[in-house]
Short mmCIF file of C-alpha atoms and ligand atoms in Angstrom, two decimals:
data_model
loop_
_atom_site.label_atom_id
_atom_site.label_comp_id
_atom_site.label_asym_id
_atom_site.label_seq_id
_atom_site.Cartn_x
_atom_site.Cartn_y
_atom_site.Cartn_z
CA SER U 1 -3.71 37.65 36.27
CA PHE U 2 -2.85 37.07 32.60
CA SER U 3 0.12 34.82 33.42
CA PHE U 4 -2.09 32.68 35.67
CA GLN U 5 -4.52 32.09 32.82
CA ALA U 6 -1.89 31.55 30.09
CA LYS U 7 -1.52 27.80 30.62
CA MET U 8 -4.25 25.95 28.76
CA SER U 9 -6.39 23.61 30.77
CA ARG U 10 -9.15 22.62 28.33
CA PRO U 11 -8.85 19.30 26.42
CA VAL U 12 -7.26 20.06 23.08
CA GLN U 13 -7.53 16.86 21.07
CA ALA U 14 -10.29 16.70 18.46
CA GLN U 15 -12.57 13.79 19.32
CA ARG U 16 -12.10 12.20 15.93
CA LEU U 17 -8.46 11.49 16.81
CA GLU U 18 -9.48 9.38 19.79
CA GLY U 19 -7.47 6.13 19.82
CA LEU U 20 -5.59 6.90 16.62
CA ASP U 21 -2.32 8.16 18.11
CA LYS U 22 -0.47 4.83 18.13
CA ASN U 23 1.18 4.08 14.81
CA ILE U 24 3.17 1.08 13.72
CA TRP U 25 5.45 3.10 11.44
CA VAL U 26 6.48 5.62 14.06
CA GLU U 27 7.50 2.78 16.34
CA PHE U 28 9.10 0.37 13.87
CA VAL U 29 10.89 2.95 11.70
CA LYS U 30 12.59 4.19 14.88
CA LEU U 31 13.47 0.66 16.00
CA ALA U 32 14.91 -0.15 12.56
CA ALA U 33 16.96 3.07 12.56
CA THR U 34 18.34 2.29 16.03
CA TYR U 35 19.04 -1.44 15.80
CA SER U 36 18.83 -2.88 12.31
CA LYS U 37 21.80 -4.11 10.32
CA VAL U 38 19.44 -5.24 7.57
CA ASN U 39 16.15 -3.43 7.12
CA LEU U 40 13.43 -5.39 5.35
CA GLY U 41 10.72 -3.50 7.26
CA GLN U 42 9.24 -0.40 5.68
CA GLY U 43 8.36 -0.66 1.98
CA PHE U 44 10.91 1.21 -0.09
CA PRO U 45 13.66 0.12 -2.48
CA ASP U 46 17.30 0.52 -1.44
CA PHE U 47 18.33 0.38 -5.13
CA PRO U 48 18.38 3.55 -7.25
CA ALA U 49 15.40 4.92 -9.12
CA PRO U 50 15.84 4.56 -12.92
CA GLU U 51 18.26 7.02 -14.49
CA PHE U 52 15.74 8.32 -17.03
CA LEU U 53 13.61 9.47 -14.10
CA THR U 54 16.33 11.08 -11.99
CA GLU U 55 17.72 12.76 -15.12
CA ALA U 56 14.26 14.16 -15.84
CA PHE U 57 14.14 15.56 -12.30
CA VAL U 58 17.60 17.16 -12.64
CA GLY U 59 16.59 18.56 -16.03
CA ALA U 60 13.40 20.01 -14.59
CA LEU U 61 15.28 21.48 -11.65
CA SER U 62 18.13 23.14 -13.50
CA GLY U 63 16.68 23.61 -16.98
CA LYS U 64 15.56 26.80 -18.70
CA ASN U 65 11.95 26.66 -17.56
CA HIS U 66 12.21 28.57 -14.28
CA MET U 67 8.43 28.40 -13.94
CA LEU U 68 8.85 24.79 -12.80
CA HIS U 69 9.87 26.28 -9.46
CA GLN U 70 6.47 27.95 -9.06
CA TYR U 71 2.97 26.77 -8.31
CA THR U 72 1.37 24.70 -10.99
CA ARG U 73 -2.27 23.76 -11.56
CA ALA U 74 -3.76 22.63 -8.22
CA PHE U 75 -5.29 19.40 -9.56
CA GLY U 76 -2.15 18.32 -11.34
CA HIS U 77 0.65 19.76 -13.45
CA PRO U 78 -0.84 19.83 -17.00
CA PRO U 79 1.84 17.64 -18.67
CA LEU U 80 1.40 15.01 -15.95
CA VAL U 81 -2.40 14.83 -15.99
CA LYS U 82 -2.29 14.72 -19.81
CA VAL U 83 0.05 11.75 -19.95
CA LEU U 84 -1.73 9.96 -17.08
CA ALA U 85 -5.02 10.37 -18.98
CA GLN U 86 -3.43 8.90 -22.10
CA PHE U 87 -1.78 6.09 -20.21
CA PHE U 88 -4.72 4.99 -18.08
CA GLY U 89 -7.13 5.68 -20.93
CA LYS U 90 -5.22 3.10 -22.93
CA LEU U 91 -5.30 0.61 -20.04
CA LEU U 92 -9.01 1.07 -19.38
CA GLY U 93 -10.01 1.34 -23.02
CA ARG U 94 -11.83 4.63 -22.52
CA ASP U 95 -11.22 8.28 -23.33
CA LEU U 96 -10.10 10.13 -20.24
CA ASP U 97 -10.20 13.89 -19.85
CA PRO U 98 -6.95 14.98 -18.17
CA MET U 99 -8.68 17.91 -16.48
CA THR U 100 -11.65 16.08 -14.99
CA ASN U 101 -10.81 12.36 -14.80
CA VAL U 102 -7.31 12.61 -13.30
CA MET U 103 -5.98 14.38 -10.22
CA VAL U 104 -2.41 14.41 -8.89
CA THR U 105 -1.89 13.93 -5.15
CA VAL U 106 0.90 13.92 -2.58
CA GLY U 107 1.49 10.20 -2.91
CA ALA U 108 -1.23 7.57 -2.86
CA TYR U 109 -1.57 8.37 0.84
CA GLN U 110 -3.18 11.73 0.13
CA ALA U 111 -5.27 10.22 -2.62
CA LEU U 112 -6.74 7.83 -0.04
CA PHE U 113 -7.26 10.64 2.44
CA CYS U 114 -9.13 12.69 -0.19
CA CYS U 115 -11.41 9.75 -0.97
CA PHE U 116 -12.41 9.14 2.63
CA GLN U 117 -12.94 12.84 3.29
CA ALA U 118 -14.86 13.35 0.06
CA PHE U 119 -17.29 10.45 0.36
CA VAL U 120 -17.58 9.17 3.93
CA ASP U 121 -20.05 10.75 6.33
CA GLU U 122 -20.79 10.22 9.99
CA GLY U 123 -22.56 6.85 10.26
CA ASP U 124 -21.33 5.50 6.92
CA GLU U 125 -19.70 2.09 6.84
CA VAL U 126 -16.62 1.30 4.80
CA ILE U 127 -15.65 -2.31 4.12
CA ILE U 128 -11.95 -3.07 4.50
CA ILE U 129 -10.44 -6.41 3.48
CA GLU U 130 -7.94 -7.77 6.03
CA PRO U 131 -4.98 -7.80 6.08
CA PHE U 132 -4.95 -4.17 4.91
CA PHE U 133 -2.58 -1.25 4.49
CA ASP U 134 -2.91 0.12 7.99
CA CYS U 135 -3.88 3.75 7.25
CA TYR U 136 -7.29 2.81 5.85
CA GLU U 137 -8.75 2.30 9.30
CA PRO U 138 -7.75 5.65 10.91
CA MET U 139 -8.63 7.49 7.69
CA VAL U 140 -12.17 6.07 7.74
CA LYS U 141 -12.50 6.98 11.41
CA MET U 142 -11.18 10.52 10.93
CA ALA U 143 -13.88 11.01 8.32
CA GLY U 144 -16.49 9.93 10.89
CA GLY U 145 -17.12 6.56 9.27
CA THR U 146 -17.14 3.05 10.70
CA PRO U 147 -14.75 0.46 9.26
CA VAL U 148 -16.25 -2.99 8.73
CA PHE U 149 -13.65 -5.72 8.37
CA VAL U 150 -13.70 -8.91 6.37
CA SER U 151 -10.69 -11.23 6.41
CA LEU U 152 -8.98 -13.16 3.66
CA ARG U 153 -8.97 -16.76 4.91
CA PRO U 154 -5.86 -18.89 4.40
CA LYS U 155 -6.29 -22.42 3.05
CA ALA U 156 -3.23 -24.61 3.47
CA PRO U 157 -2.13 -26.23 0.20
CA LYS U 158 -2.66 -30.02 0.30
CA ASP U 159 0.64 -31.41 -0.87
CA GLY U 160 2.99 -29.75 1.63
CA LYS U 161 3.92 -27.08 -0.92
CA LEU U 162 4.64 -23.54 0.20
CA MET U 163 1.52 -21.47 0.54
CA SER U 164 0.81 -18.79 -2.07
CA SER U 165 -0.93 -15.46 -1.51
CA ALA U 166 -3.60 -16.90 -3.85
CA ASP U 167 -4.45 -19.39 -1.05
CA TRP U 168 -5.82 -16.45 0.96
CA GLN U 169 -9.39 -15.94 -0.18
CA LEU U 170 -12.58 -14.18 0.74
CA ASP U 171 -15.56 -16.26 1.79
CA PRO U 172 -18.24 -14.99 -0.65
CA ALA U 173 -21.09 -15.36 1.86
CA GLU U 174 -19.12 -13.59 4.58
CA LEU U 175 -18.23 -10.76 2.20
CA ALA U 176 -21.86 -10.41 1.09
CA SER U 177 -22.98 -10.28 4.72
CA LYS U 178 -20.87 -7.14 5.31
CA PHE U 179 -22.82 -5.05 2.80
CA SER U 180 -25.83 -3.18 4.16
CA GLU U 181 -27.72 0.02 3.47
CA ARG U 182 -25.13 1.83 5.59
CA THR U 183 -22.22 0.70 3.37
CA LYS U 184 -20.83 3.66 1.44
CA ALA U 185 -17.63 2.19 0.05
CA ILE U 186 -15.27 -0.75 -0.08
CA VAL U 187 -11.50 -0.38 -0.17
CA LEU U 188 -9.83 -2.76 -2.56
CA ASN U 189 -6.05 -3.14 -2.60
CA SER U 190 -4.86 -5.40 -5.38
CA PRO U 191 -2.00 -6.29 -5.48
CA ASN U 192 -2.39 -6.36 -1.72
CA ASN U 193 0.04 -5.05 0.86
CA PRO U 194 1.08 -7.01 2.99
CA LEU U 195 0.23 -10.45 1.46
CA GLY U 196 1.09 -9.77 -2.16
CA LYS U 197 -2.25 -11.22 -3.23
CA VAL U 198 -3.35 -10.33 -6.76
CA PHE U 199 -7.13 -10.61 -6.86
CA SER U 200 -8.38 -12.88 -9.66
CA ARG U 201 -11.02 -11.83 -12.17
CA GLY U 202 -13.57 -14.03 -10.35
CA GLU U 203 -12.81 -12.40 -7.00
CA LEU U 204 -13.05 -8.93 -8.51
CA GLU U 205 -16.33 -9.79 -10.23
CA LEU U 206 -17.77 -10.89 -6.91
CA ILE U 207 -16.78 -7.57 -5.31
CA ALA U 208 -18.08 -5.65 -8.33
CA GLU U 209 -21.44 -7.44 -8.24
CA LEU U 210 -21.90 -6.56 -4.58
CA CYS U 211 -20.89 -2.94 -5.20
CA VAL U 212 -23.45 -2.64 -7.97
CA LYS U 213 -26.17 -4.48 -6.02
CA HIS U 214 -25.76 -2.23 -2.97
CA ASP U 215 -24.82 0.94 -4.89
CA VAL U 216 -21.47 1.21 -3.16
CA LEU U 217 -18.28 3.08 -4.11
CA CYS U 218 -14.92 1.39 -4.56
CA PHE U 219 -11.61 3.01 -3.63
CA SER U 220 -9.17 0.90 -5.57
CA ASP U 221 -5.63 1.22 -4.25
CA GLU U 222 -3.47 -0.05 -7.12
CA VAL U 223 -0.07 1.32 -6.12
CA TYR U 224 1.59 -2.04 -6.90
CA GLU U 225 -0.13 -2.37 -10.28
CA TRP U 226 3.12 -3.13 -12.16
CA LEU U 227 4.56 -5.48 -9.56
CA VAL U 228 2.95 -8.79 -10.54
CA TYR U 229 4.82 -12.04 -11.06
CA ASP U 230 4.70 -15.44 -12.75
CA GLY U 231 2.74 -14.06 -15.71
CA LYS U 232 -0.20 -13.02 -13.48
CA GLU U 233 -2.42 -10.22 -14.76
CA HIS U 234 -3.36 -7.16 -12.75
CA ILE U 235 -7.03 -6.51 -13.47
CA ARG U 236 -8.39 -3.04 -12.85
CA ILE U 237 -11.79 -3.27 -11.14
CA ALA U 238 -12.81 -0.03 -12.89
CA SER U 239 -12.75 -1.99 -16.16
CA LEU U 240 -15.46 -4.41 -14.96
CA GLN U 241 -19.11 -3.88 -15.79
CA GLY U 242 -20.79 -1.19 -13.74
CA MET U 243 -17.60 -0.22 -11.93
CA TRP U 244 -16.15 2.81 -13.76
CA ASP U 245 -18.97 4.98 -12.51
CA ARG U 246 -18.35 4.09 -8.85
CA THR U 247 -14.57 3.58 -8.64
CA VAL U 248 -11.69 5.89 -7.77
CA MET U 249 -8.41 4.33 -8.88
CA ILE U 250 -5.34 5.27 -6.89
CA GLY U 251 -1.71 5.03 -8.01
CA SER U 252 1.77 6.06 -6.91
CA ALA U 253 4.90 7.13 -8.77
CA GLY U 254 6.78 6.15 -5.62
CA LYS U 255 5.99 2.47 -6.18
CA THR U 256 5.80 2.65 -9.97
CA PHE U 257 9.21 4.27 -10.48
CA SER U 258 10.99 3.14 -7.28
CA ALA U 259 11.07 6.69 -5.91
CA THR U 260 8.93 6.61 -2.77
CA GLY U 261 10.41 9.85 -1.41
CA TRP U 262 9.03 11.93 -4.27
CA LYS U 263 5.49 11.49 -2.99
CA VAL U 264 3.72 11.85 -6.31
CA GLY U 265 0.45 9.94 -6.58
CA TRP U 266 -2.79 10.20 -8.51
CA THR U 267 -6.47 9.40 -8.65
CA VAL U 268 -8.42 8.43 -11.77
CA GLY U 269 -12.20 8.27 -11.96
CA PRO U 270 -15.42 9.73 -13.35
CA ASP U 271 -15.84 13.49 -12.98
CA ARG U 272 -18.98 12.94 -10.89
CA LEU U 273 -16.70 11.48 -8.18
CA MET U 274 -13.52 13.37 -8.96
CA GLN U 275 -15.16 16.76 -8.41
CA HIS U 276 -15.48 15.95 -4.71
CA VAL U 277 -11.95 14.55 -4.49
CA ARG U 278 -10.78 17.85 -6.00
CA THR U 279 -12.68 19.84 -3.36
CA VAL U 280 -10.81 18.09 -0.53
CA HIS U 281 -7.47 18.43 -2.30
CA GLN U 282 -8.01 22.11 -3.13
CA ASN U 283 -8.86 22.90 0.47
CA SER U 284 -6.05 20.98 2.10
CA VAL U 285 -2.86 20.28 0.18
CA TYR U 286 -3.30 22.25 -3.07
CA HIS U 287 -0.51 20.41 -4.91
CA CYS U 288 2.84 18.65 -4.64
CA ALA U 289 6.22 19.82 -5.94
CA THR U 290 6.01 20.99 -9.56
CA VAL U 291 9.48 19.67 -10.52
CA ALA U 292 8.62 16.19 -9.22
CA GLN U 293 5.39 16.22 -11.25
CA GLU U 294 7.28 17.35 -14.34
CA ALA U 295 9.82 14.52 -13.94
CA VAL U 296 7.09 11.92 -13.40
CA SER U 297 5.31 13.20 -16.51
CA GLN U 298 8.49 12.57 -18.52
CA GLY U 299 8.80 9.11 -16.97
CA PHE U 300 5.25 8.31 -18.12
CA GLN U 301 5.94 9.74 -21.60
CA ARG U 302 8.81 7.28 -21.88
CA GLU U 303 6.70 4.39 -20.63
CA LEU U 304 3.90 5.29 -23.03
CA SER U 305 6.28 5.16 -25.98
CA LEU U 306 7.79 1.86 -24.79
CA PHE U 307 4.49 0.34 -23.67
CA GLY U 308 4.80 -3.45 -23.34
CA LYS U 309 8.29 -3.45 -24.88
CA PRO U 310 11.30 -5.11 -23.22
CA ASP U 311 12.92 -1.72 -22.45
CA SER U 312 9.89 -0.46 -20.54
CA TYR U 313 10.59 0.04 -16.84
CA PHE U 314 7.15 -1.38 -16.10
CA VAL U 315 8.27 -4.58 -17.83
CA GLN U 316 11.77 -4.65 -16.34
CA LEU U 317 10.93 -3.82 -12.73
CA PRO U 318 8.70 -6.87 -12.07
CA LYS U 319 11.28 -9.14 -13.74
CA MET U 320 13.97 -7.83 -11.41
CA LEU U 321 11.70 -8.02 -8.37
CA GLN U 322 10.56 -11.55 -9.14
CA GLN U 323 14.18 -12.70 -8.84
CA LYS U 324 14.51 -10.87 -5.56
CA ARG U 325 11.27 -12.44 -4.34
CA ASP U 326 12.63 -15.88 -5.19
CA GLN U 327 15.91 -15.10 -3.43
CA LEU U 328 14.13 -14.14 -0.21
CA VAL U 329 11.66 -17.03 -0.49
CA GLN U 330 14.60 -19.42 -0.71
CA SER U 331 16.45 -17.85 2.25
CA LEU U 332 13.39 -17.99 4.48
CA ASP U 333 12.38 -21.49 3.41
CA ALA U 334 15.94 -22.76 3.97
CA VAL U 335 15.74 -21.86 7.68
CA GLY U 336 12.12 -22.92 8.18
CA MET U 337 10.59 -19.45 8.39
CA LYS U 338 7.90 -20.49 5.94
CA PRO U 339 7.21 -17.84 3.30
CA ILE U 340 3.84 -17.31 1.63
CA ILE U 341 4.79 -16.78 -2.00
CA PRO U 342 3.41 -13.42 -3.13
CA GLU U 343 1.89 -13.04 -6.59
CA GLY U 344 2.60 -9.31 -6.52
CA THR U 345 3.93 -6.25 -4.60
CA TYR U 346 7.40 -6.18 -3.08
CA PHE U 347 6.37 -7.75 0.20
CA LEU U 348 6.10 -11.26 1.46
CA VAL U 349 4.71 -12.69 4.66
CA ALA U 350 6.48 -15.52 6.49
CA ASP U 351 5.45 -17.85 9.30
CA ILE U 352 7.63 -17.48 12.42
CA SER U 353 6.23 -20.50 14.32
CA LYS U 354 9.48 -22.45 14.20
CA PHE U 355 11.41 -19.58 15.81
CA LYS U 356 8.97 -18.90 18.60
CA SER U 357 10.97 -20.81 21.21
CA ASP U 358 13.61 -18.03 21.05
CA VAL U 359 11.12 -15.38 22.07
CA PRO U 360 9.01 -16.66 24.95
CA ASP U 361 5.38 -15.68 25.14
CA ASP U 362 4.42 -13.19 27.82
CA PRO U 363 0.83 -13.82 28.90
CA LYS U 364 0.83 -10.54 30.86
CA SER U 365 1.59 -8.43 27.78
CA ASP U 366 -1.30 -6.97 25.81
CA GLU U 367 0.98 -6.57 22.81
CA PRO U 368 0.40 -9.09 19.99
CA TYR U 369 3.07 -11.82 19.94
CA ASP U 370 4.41 -10.90 16.51
CA TYR U 371 5.09 -7.31 17.69
CA ARG U 372 7.24 -8.65 20.48
CA PHE U 373 8.92 -11.11 18.14
CA ALA U 374 9.73 -8.39 15.57
CA LYS U 375 11.13 -6.11 18.29
CA TRP U 376 13.22 -8.92 19.72
CA MET U 377 14.49 -9.83 16.23
CA VAL U 378 15.64 -6.33 15.34
CA LYS U 379 17.28 -5.79 18.73
CA ASN U 380 18.97 -9.20 18.97
CA LYS U 381 19.55 -10.21 15.34
CA GLY U 382 19.66 -6.82 13.62
CA LEU U 383 16.96 -7.85 11.12
CA ALA U 384 13.95 -5.54 10.74
CA ALA U 385 10.53 -6.74 9.55
CA ILE U 386 6.93 -5.70 10.31
CA PRO U 387 4.49 -7.80 12.37
CA LEU U 388 1.57 -8.98 10.25
CA SER U 389 -0.99 -8.20 12.94
CA ALA U 390 -0.28 -4.49 12.32
CA PHE U 391 -2.39 -5.01 9.19
CA TYR U 392 -5.41 -6.29 11.15
CA SER U 393 -8.14 -4.61 13.15
CA GLU U 394 -7.91 -4.76 16.94
CA ALA U 395 -10.49 -7.56 17.11
CA HIS U 396 -8.60 -9.85 14.74
CA LYS U 397 -4.95 -9.07 15.59
CA ASN U 398 -4.49 -12.09 17.78
CA ASN U 399 -5.71 -14.49 15.06
CA TYR U 400 -2.79 -13.55 12.84
CA ASN U 401 0.14 -12.97 15.17
CA ASN U 402 2.47 -15.70 13.89
CA TYR U 403 3.78 -13.91 10.83
CA LEU U 404 6.14 -11.14 9.77
CA ARG U 405 6.10 -9.02 6.61
CA PHE U 406 9.40 -8.61 4.76
CA CYS U 407 10.14 -6.16 1.94
CA PHE U 408 12.28 -7.58 -0.87
CA ALA U 409 12.72 -4.42 -2.96
CA LYS U 410 16.35 -4.47 -1.90
CA GLU U 411 19.81 -4.82 -3.40
CA ASP U 412 20.86 -8.46 -3.74
CA ALA U 413 23.60 -7.74 -1.16
CA THR U 414 20.94 -6.62 1.34
CA LEU U 415 18.95 -9.80 0.75
CA LYS U 416 22.14 -11.87 1.08
CA ALA U 417 22.91 -10.14 4.40
CA ALA U 418 19.39 -11.03 5.60
CA SER U 419 19.96 -14.63 4.55
CA ASP U 420 23.27 -14.72 6.46
CA ILE U 421 21.55 -13.48 9.62
CA LEU U 422 18.84 -16.15 9.28
CA GLN U 423 21.37 -18.94 8.61
CA LYS U 424 23.49 -17.99 11.62
CA TRP U 425 20.40 -17.79 13.80
CA LYS U 426 19.27 -21.25 12.69
CA GLN U 427 22.71 -22.72 13.40
CA GLU U 428 22.71 -21.22 16.91
CA LYS U 429 19.37 -22.78 17.69
N1 PMP Q 501 -1.25 2.16 -0.57
C1 PMP Q 501 -0.52 1.07 -0.27
C2 PMP Q 501 -1.16 -0.27 -0.35
C3 PMP Q 501 0.82 1.21 0.12
O1 PMP Q 501 1.52 0.12 0.43
C4 PMP Q 501 1.38 2.51 0.19
C5 PMP Q 501 2.82 2.73 0.61
N2 PMP Q 501 3.34 1.83 1.50
C6 PMP Q 501 0.58 3.60 -0.13
C7 PMP Q 501 -0.74 3.39 -0.52
C8 PMP Q 501 1.10 5.00 -0.05
O2 PMP Q 501 1.81 5.33 -1.21
P1 PMP Q 501 2.60 6.69 -1.36
O3 PMP Q 501 3.98 6.47 -0.85
O4 PMP Q 501 2.56 7.00 -2.83
O5 PMP Q 501 1.87 7.73 -0.57
#
């Protein structure tokens, strides 16, 4: 009978989703919502986005131009792609065509997704530098590709100083050994989430040389491009010799303007590559909210006119965040949870070794130690952070399970509350 047959019995899951169902954010966002008093886990600011940006959004929403409530151009609202072309053209020292060299996406997340779908075929290899923003791996796999991992190796500083993210480096020979005729692309994330490493010119030149030698693409995730500290310079790999032609640059208004919920991102690259990125975007998402794009375009207009000046948000934001970084570094160092000082981003990684006695190891568990530590910490101390091993491939997780990632894009009061928790914990020990 019909009712007998109505219940499905065939397997429904597409094979490409095999093993990709577990996700750190689903688990830890829920834990933080349930238990945390202070949430330094997921990467978003708890301070307001700048007024000029929120005012632009309100203006776009309630202003005279009712067409801002309708569809806009699929590949990016014209005022936004125009200003992005001007802005990044200036940074790269090349003329960019807003219609062919820039495309707006639903956050940097969708920009990444478009890249993997557009360029990675079954059997292609994609090099990912560990630790890495966790979605790269499932995105490569969903496109049918094979991720190939290469780790940044920590070198302890000699004189007992705190480690810096600059002490985590690639071994040039190891990196070179990962390139083969199957390599289609490398994902570069500088400044890097979770370490906060800002790749030096020398490191970028090494990657660029290998990309050129092996004719490989580079997906350059630069969402933290403005968040660099101590006078460090963010170098765009697309500006290095031979790289423009093979690089897709990825950015995010969420990180740039402290408005992660708006989900406006972009890609910049040569038309030869962008045409395929557009094909994926056109046939999946189409575009993101027109009013948000309009507001971000006004934000960029402002930043273009104030470029490099003290009033520029892109100048002020890193100054503010550097102080917050130093505040959290001090709080962690004071209790012996040794921080690795980040050169960029709004994250820092800290060594939990001295606190391990509070959370006994469980040899029977197949969960990495830092996962269990982070869960214990949020449940028992009310402090949420993310285990570093979440940013490693399965094979390497257990080599890096002594660290947590903290987000310091938080109000000073939030950081003070975190410090109080840590102090109390240390005293109870
Ligand atoms: N890349 C990196 C390295 C990130 O850290 C994030 C956000 N955590 C993204 C991309 C995604 O950015 P968006 O919110 O704009 O999608």
